[in-house]
PDB file of C-alpha atoms in Angstrom:
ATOM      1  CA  UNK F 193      17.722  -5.602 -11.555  1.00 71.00           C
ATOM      2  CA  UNK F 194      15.734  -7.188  -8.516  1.00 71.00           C
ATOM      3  CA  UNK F 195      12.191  -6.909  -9.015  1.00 92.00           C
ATOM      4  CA  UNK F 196       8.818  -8.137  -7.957  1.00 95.00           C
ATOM      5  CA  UNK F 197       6.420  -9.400 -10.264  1.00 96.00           C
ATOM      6  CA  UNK F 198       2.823 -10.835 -10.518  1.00 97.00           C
ATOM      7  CA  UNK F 199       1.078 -12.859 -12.683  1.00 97.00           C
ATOM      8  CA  UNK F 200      -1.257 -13.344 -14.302  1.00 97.00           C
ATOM      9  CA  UNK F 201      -1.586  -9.561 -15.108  1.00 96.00           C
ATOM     10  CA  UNK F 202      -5.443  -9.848 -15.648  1.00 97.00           C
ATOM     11  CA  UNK F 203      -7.663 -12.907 -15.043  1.00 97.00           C
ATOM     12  CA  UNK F 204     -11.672 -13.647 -15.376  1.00 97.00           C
ATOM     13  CA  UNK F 205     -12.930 -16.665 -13.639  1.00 97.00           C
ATOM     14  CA  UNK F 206     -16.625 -18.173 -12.668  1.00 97.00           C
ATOM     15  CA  UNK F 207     -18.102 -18.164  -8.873  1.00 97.00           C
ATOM     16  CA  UNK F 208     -16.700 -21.261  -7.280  1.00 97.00           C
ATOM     17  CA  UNK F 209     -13.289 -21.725  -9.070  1.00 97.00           C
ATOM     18  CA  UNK F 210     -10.429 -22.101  -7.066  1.00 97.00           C
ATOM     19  CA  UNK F 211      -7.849 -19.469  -8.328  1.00 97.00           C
ATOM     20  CA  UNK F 212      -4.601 -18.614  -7.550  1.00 98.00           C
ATOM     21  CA  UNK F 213      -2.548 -15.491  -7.993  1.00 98.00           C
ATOM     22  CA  UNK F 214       1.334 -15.672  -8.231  1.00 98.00           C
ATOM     23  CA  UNK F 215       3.689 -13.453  -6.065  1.00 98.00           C
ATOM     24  CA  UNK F 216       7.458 -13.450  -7.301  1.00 97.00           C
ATOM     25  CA  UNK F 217      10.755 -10.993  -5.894  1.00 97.00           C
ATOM     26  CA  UNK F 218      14.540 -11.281  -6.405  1.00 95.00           C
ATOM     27  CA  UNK F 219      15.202  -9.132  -4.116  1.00 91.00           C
ATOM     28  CA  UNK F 220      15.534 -11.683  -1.496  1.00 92.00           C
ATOM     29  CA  UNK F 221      13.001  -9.636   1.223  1.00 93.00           C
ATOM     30  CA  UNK F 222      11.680 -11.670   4.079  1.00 91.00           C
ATOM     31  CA  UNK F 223       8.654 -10.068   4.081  1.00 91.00           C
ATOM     32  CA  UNK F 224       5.913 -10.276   1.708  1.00 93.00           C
ATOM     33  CA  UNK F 225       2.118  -9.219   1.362  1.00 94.00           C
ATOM     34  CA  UNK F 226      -0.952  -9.555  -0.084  1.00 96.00           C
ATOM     35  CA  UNK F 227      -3.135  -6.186  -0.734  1.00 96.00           C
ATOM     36  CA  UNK F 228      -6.921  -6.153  -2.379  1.00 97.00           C
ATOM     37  CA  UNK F 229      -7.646  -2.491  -3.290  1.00 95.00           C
ATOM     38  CA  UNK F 230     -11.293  -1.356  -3.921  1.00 92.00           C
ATOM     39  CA  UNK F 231     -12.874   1.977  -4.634  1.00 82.00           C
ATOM     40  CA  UNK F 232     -12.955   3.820  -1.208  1.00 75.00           C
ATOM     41  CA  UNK F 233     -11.145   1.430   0.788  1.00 82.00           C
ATOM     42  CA  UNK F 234      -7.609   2.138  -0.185  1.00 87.00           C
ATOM     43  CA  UNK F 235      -5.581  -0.811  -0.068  1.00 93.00           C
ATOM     44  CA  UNK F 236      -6.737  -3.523   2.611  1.00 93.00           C
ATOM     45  CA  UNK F 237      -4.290  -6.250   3.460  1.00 92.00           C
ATOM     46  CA  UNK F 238      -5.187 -10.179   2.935  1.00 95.00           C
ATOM     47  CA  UNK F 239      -2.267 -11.917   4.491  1.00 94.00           C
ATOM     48  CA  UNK F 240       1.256 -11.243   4.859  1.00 92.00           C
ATOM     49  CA  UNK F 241       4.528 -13.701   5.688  1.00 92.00           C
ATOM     50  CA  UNK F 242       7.489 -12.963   7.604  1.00 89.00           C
ATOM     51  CA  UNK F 243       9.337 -15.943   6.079  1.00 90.00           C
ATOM     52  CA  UNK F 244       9.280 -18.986   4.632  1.00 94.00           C
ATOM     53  CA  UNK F 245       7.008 -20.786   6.714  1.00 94.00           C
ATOM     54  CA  UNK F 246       5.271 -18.242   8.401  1.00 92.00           C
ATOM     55  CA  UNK F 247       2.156 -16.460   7.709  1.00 93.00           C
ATOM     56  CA  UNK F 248      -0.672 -14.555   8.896  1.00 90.00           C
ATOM     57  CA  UNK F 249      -4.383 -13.198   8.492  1.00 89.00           C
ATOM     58  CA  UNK F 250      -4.870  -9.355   7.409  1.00 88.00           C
ATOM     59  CA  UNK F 251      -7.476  -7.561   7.609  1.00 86.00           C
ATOM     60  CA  UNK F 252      -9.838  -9.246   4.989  1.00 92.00           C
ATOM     61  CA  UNK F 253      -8.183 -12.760   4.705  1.00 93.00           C
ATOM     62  CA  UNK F 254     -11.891 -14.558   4.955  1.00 95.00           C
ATOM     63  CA  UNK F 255     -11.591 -16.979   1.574  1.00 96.00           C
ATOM     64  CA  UNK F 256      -7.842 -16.411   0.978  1.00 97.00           C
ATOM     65  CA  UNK F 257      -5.006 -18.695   1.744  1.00 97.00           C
ATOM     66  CA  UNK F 258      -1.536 -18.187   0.983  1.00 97.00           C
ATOM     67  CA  UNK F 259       1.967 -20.446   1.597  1.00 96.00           C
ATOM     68  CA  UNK F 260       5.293 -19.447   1.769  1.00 97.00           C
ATOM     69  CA  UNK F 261       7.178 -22.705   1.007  1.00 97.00           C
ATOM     70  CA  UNK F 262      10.370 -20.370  -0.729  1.00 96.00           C
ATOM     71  CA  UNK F 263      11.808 -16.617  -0.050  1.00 96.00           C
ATOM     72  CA  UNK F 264      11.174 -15.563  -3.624  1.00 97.00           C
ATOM     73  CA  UNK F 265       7.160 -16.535  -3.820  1.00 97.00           C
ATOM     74  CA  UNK F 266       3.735 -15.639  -2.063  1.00 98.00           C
ATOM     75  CA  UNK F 267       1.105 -17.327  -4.333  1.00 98.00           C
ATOM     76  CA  UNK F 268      -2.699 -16.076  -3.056  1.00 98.00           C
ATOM     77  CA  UNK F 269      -5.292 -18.739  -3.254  1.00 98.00           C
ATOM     78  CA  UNK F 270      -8.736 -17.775  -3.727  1.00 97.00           C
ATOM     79  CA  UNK F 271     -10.652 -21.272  -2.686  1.00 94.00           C
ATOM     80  CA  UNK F 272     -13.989 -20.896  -3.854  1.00 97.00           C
ATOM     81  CA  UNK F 273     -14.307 -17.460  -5.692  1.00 97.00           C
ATOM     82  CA  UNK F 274     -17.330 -15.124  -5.437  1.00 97.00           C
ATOM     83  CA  UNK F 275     -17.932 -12.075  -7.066  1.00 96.00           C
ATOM     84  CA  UNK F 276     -17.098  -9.745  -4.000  1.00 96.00           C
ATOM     85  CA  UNK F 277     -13.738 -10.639  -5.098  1.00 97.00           C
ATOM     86  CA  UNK F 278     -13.612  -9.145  -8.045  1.00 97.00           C
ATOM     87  CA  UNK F 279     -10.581  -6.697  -7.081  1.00 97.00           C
ATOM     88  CA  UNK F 280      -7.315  -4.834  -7.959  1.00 97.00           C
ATOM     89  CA  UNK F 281      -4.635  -7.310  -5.860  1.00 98.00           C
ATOM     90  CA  UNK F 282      -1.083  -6.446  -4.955  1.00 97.00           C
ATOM     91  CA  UNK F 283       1.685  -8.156  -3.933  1.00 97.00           C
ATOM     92  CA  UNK F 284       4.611  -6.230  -2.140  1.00 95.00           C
ATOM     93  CA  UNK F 285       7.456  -7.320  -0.151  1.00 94.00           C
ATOM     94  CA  UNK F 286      10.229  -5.180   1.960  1.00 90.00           C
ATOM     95  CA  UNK F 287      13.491  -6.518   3.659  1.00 86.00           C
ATOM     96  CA  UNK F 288      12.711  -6.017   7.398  1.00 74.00           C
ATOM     97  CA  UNK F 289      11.279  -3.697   9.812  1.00 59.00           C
ATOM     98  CA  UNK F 290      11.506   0.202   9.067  1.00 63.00           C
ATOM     99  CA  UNK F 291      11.824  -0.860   5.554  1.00 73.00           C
ATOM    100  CA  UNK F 292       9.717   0.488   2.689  1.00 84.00           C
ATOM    101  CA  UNK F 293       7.381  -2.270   0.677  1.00 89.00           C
ATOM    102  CA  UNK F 294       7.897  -2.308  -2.890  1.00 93.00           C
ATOM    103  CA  UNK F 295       4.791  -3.381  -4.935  1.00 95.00           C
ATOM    104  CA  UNK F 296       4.141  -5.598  -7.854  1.00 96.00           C
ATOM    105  CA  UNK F 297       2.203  -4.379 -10.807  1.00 96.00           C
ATOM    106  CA  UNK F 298      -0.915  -5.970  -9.626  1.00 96.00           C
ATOM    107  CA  UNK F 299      -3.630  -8.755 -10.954  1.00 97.00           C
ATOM    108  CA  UNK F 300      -7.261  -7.428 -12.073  1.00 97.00           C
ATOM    109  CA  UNK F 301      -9.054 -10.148 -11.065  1.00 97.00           C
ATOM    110  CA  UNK F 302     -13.097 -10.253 -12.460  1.00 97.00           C
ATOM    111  CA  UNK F 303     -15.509 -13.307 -11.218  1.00 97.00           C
ATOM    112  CA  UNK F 304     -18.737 -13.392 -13.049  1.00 96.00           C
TER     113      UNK F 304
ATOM    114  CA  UNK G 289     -13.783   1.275  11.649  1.00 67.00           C
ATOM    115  CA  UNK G 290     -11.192   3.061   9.143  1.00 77.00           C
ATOM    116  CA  UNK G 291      -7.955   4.013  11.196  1.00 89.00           C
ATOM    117  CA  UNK G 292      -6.764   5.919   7.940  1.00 93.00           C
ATOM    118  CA  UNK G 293      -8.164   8.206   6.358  1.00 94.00           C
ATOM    119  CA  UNK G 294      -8.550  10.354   3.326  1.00 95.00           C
ATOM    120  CA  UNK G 295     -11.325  12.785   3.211  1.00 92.00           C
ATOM    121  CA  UNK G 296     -10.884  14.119  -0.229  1.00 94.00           C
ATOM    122  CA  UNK G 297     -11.559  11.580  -2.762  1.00 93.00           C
ATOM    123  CA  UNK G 298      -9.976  13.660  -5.266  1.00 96.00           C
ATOM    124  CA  UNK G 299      -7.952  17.120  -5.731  1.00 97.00           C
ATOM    125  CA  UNK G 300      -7.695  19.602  -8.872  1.00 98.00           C
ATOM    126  CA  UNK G 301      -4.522  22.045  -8.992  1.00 98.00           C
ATOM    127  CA  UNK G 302      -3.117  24.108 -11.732  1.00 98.00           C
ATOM    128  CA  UNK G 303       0.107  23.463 -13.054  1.00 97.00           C
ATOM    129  CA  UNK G 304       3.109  25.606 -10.718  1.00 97.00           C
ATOM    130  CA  UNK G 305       0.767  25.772  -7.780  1.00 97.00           C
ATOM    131  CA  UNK G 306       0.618  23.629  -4.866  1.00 98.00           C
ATOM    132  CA  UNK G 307      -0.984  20.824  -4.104  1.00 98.00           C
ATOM    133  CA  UNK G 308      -1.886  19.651  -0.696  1.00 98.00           C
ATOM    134  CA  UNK G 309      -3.235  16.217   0.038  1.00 98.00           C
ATOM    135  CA  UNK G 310      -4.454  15.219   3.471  1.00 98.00           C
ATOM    136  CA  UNK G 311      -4.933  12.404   6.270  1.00 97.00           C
ATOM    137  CA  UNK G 312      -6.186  11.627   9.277  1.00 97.00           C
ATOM    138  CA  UNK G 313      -6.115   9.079  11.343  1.00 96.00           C
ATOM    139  CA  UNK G 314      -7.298   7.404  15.320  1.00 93.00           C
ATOM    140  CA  UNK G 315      -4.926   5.199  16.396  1.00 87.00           C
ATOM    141  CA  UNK G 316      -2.384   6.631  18.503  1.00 87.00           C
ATOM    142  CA  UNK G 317       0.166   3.994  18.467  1.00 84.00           C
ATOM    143  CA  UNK G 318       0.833   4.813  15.002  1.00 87.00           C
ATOM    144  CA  UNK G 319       4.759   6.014  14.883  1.00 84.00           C
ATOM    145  CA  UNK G 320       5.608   6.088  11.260  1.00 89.00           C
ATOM    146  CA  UNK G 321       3.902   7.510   8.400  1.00 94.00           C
ATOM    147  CA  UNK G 322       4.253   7.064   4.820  1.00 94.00           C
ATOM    148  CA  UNK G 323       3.144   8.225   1.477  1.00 96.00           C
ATOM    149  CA  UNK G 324       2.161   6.315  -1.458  1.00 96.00           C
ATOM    150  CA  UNK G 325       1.822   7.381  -5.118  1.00 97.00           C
ATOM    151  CA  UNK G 326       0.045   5.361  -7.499  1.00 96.00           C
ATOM    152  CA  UNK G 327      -0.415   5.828 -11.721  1.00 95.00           C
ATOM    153  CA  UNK G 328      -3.100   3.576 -13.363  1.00 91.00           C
ATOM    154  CA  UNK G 329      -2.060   0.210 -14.063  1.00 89.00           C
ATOM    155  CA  UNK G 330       0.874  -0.036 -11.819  1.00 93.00           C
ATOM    156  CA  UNK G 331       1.431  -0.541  -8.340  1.00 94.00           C
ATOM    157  CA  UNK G 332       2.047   1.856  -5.644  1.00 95.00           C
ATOM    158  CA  UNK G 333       5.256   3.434  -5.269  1.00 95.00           C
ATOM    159  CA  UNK G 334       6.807   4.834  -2.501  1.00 94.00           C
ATOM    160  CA  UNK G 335       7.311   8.486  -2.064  1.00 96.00           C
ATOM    161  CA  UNK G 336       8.047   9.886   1.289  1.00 96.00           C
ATOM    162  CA  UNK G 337       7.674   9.135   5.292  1.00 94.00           C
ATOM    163  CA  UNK G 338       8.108  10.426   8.101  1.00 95.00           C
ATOM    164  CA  UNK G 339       8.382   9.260  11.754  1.00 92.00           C
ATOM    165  CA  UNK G 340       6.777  10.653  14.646  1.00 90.00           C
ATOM    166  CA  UNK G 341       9.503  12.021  16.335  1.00 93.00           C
ATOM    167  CA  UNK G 342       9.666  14.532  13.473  1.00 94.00           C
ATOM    168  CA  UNK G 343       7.026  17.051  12.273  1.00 95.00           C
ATOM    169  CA  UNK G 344       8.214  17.617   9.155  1.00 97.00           C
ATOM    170  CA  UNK G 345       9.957  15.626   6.577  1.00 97.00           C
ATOM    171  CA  UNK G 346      11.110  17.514   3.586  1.00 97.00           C
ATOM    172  CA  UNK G 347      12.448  15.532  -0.462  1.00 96.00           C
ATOM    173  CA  UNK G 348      12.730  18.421  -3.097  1.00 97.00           C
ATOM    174  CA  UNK G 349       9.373  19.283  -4.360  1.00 97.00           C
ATOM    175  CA  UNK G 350       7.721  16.965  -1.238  1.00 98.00           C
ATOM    176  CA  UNK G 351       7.140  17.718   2.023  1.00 98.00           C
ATOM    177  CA  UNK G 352       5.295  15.773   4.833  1.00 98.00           C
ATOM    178  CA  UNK G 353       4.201  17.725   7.585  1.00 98.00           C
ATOM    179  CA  UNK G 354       2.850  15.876  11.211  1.00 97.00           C
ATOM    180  CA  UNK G 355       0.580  17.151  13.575  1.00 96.00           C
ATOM    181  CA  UNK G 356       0.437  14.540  16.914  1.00 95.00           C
ATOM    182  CA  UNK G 357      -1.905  16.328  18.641  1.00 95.00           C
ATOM    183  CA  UNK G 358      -4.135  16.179  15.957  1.00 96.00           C
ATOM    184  CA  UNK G 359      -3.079  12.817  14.712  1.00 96.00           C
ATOM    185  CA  UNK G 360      -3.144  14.429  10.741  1.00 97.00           C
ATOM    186  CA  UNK G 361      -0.650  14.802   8.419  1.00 97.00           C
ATOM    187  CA  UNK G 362      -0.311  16.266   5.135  1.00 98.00           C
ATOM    188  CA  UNK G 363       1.187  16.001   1.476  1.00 98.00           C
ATOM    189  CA  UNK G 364       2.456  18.871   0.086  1.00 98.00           C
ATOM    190  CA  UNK G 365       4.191  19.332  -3.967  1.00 98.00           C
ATOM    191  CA  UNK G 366       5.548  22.403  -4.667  1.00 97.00           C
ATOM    192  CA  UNK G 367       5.196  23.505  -7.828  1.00 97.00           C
ATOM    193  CA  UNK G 368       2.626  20.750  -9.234  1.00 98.00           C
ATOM    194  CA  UNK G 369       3.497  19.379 -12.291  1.00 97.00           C
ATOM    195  CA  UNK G 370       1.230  17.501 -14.971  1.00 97.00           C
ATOM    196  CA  UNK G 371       3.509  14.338 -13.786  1.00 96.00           C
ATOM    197  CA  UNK G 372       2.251  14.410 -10.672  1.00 97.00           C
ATOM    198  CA  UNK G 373      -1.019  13.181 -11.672  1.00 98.00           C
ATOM    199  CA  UNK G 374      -1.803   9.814  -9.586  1.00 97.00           C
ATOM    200  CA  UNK G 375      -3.587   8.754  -7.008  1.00 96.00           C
ATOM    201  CA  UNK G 376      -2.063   9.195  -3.250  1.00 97.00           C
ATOM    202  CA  UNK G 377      -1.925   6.855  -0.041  1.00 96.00           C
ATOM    203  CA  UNK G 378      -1.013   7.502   3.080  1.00 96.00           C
ATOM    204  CA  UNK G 379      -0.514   4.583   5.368  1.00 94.00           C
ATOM    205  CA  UNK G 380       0.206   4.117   9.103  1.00 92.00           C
ATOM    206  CA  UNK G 381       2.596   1.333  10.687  1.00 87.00           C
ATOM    207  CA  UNK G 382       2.145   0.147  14.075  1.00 77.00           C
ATOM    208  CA  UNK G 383       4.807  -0.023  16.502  1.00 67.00           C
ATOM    209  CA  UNK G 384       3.436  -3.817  17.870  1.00 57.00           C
ATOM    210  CA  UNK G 385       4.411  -5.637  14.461  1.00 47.00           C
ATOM    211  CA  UNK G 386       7.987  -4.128  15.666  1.00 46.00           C
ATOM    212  CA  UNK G 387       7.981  -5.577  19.318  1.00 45.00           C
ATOM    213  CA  UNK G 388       6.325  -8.994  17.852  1.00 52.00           C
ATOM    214  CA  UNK G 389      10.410  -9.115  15.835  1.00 45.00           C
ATOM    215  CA  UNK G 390       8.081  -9.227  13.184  1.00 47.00           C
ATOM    216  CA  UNK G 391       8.629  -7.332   9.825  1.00 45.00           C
ATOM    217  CA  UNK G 392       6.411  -3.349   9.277  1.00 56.00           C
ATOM    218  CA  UNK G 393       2.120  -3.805   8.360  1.00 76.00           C
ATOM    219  CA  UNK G 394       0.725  -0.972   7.174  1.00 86.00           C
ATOM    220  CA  UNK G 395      -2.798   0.384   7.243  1.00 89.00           C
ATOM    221  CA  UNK G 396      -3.629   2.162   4.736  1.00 92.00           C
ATOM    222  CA  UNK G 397      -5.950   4.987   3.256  1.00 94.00           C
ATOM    223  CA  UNK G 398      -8.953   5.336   0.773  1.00 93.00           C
ATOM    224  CA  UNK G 399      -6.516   7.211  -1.395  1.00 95.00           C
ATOM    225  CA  UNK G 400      -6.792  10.897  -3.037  1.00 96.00           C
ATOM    226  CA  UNK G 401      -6.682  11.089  -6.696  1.00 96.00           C
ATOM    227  CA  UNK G 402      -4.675  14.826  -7.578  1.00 98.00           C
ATOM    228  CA  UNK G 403      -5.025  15.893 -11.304  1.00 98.00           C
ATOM    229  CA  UNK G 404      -2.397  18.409 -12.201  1.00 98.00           C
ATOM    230  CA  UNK G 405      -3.780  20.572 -15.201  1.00 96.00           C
ATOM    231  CA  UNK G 406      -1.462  22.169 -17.811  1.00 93.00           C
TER     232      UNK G 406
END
């Protein structure tokens, strides 16, 4: 069955470290997303990608990069980590537009 | 500025009642509507929309209901059950990421957590 699927599931990591958070669907969607979710804020998105190649800025994309060198993979790279990223993070991806996004199973992500 | 919203951070029901979650939001331009339910340690999944040519949007026990005018719209599960226990988001998609050919961005709420009790 086509999936999506993130890794790694949980992660700790110092202030400073670069990190990066791995984004991978067989379902063969063009679209993909990044999501940080925090108490009261819902889910807020960090950058999305139409296709290999492309990609934009969300919402709260300040010390987040992301590449989309393949269909199948988003990987989120934190740069220089500080704690106000400590965060839930999703990845989901849908086919086109009108389509509904199908989320990973998410990456807790702690920086001391 | 929160174009989403979710007033009630969290909702009690009995079991065989209903339960109705709701959501506002500002921005106009908004034309399709969707809810998302979430259990603890998995991602969201998605449950039900509705566009905005519709006011009501109706899957067995789930119905969506849309007021325009009042730019709210509304979860409601009838009867509850225990199972239903998550955590709900609504979310919003702008019409522009359509006329950019571009694929659907949400904007999503704080969330409402329901507990169903036995």
């Amino acid at each position: 069955d086509a999936e999506i699927t993130q890794s790694p599931r949980h992660k700790i990591t110092e202030t400073g470290r670069q990190v990066t958070l791995a984004c991978h669907q067989t379902w063969n969607h063009n679209n993909m997303f990044w999501y940080r979710q925090d108490l009261g804020h819902g889910l807020r998105l960090i950058h999305y990608s139409y296709g290999v190649q492309d990609t934009n800025k969300g919402e709260v994309s300040d010390g987040y990069s992301v590449s989309r060198s393949n269909t199948e993979d988003l990987p989120l790279t934190l740069e220089s980590a500080a704690s106000s990223q400590t965060s839930v993070y999703f990845c989901a991806s849908s086919r086109g537009v009108w389509e509904t996004q199908y989320f990973g199973p998410g990456t807790r992500l702690l920086v001391l | 500025d929160q174009q989403v919203k979710q007033n009630s951070p969290s909702l009690s029901v009995q079991e065989g009642r209903i339960s109705i979650l709701n959501c506002d939001y500002t921005n106009s331009m908004f034309d399709y509507f969707l809810w998302y339910k979430k259990y603890p340690a998995e991602g969201p999944t998605f449950l039900i929309s509705i566009s905005s040519i519709k006011d009501k949007n109706e899957d067995g026990r789930f119905t969506v209901f849309l007021n325009k005018s009042a730019k709210h719209l509304s979860l409601h599960i009838v009867p509850s059950q225990p199972g239903d226990s998550a955590v709900y988001f609504c979310a919003a998609h702008s019409p522009k990421a359509m006329n950019n050919n571009a694929g659907n961005m949400l904007t999503f709420g704080g969330g409402t957590r329901l507990m169903v009790k036995p």
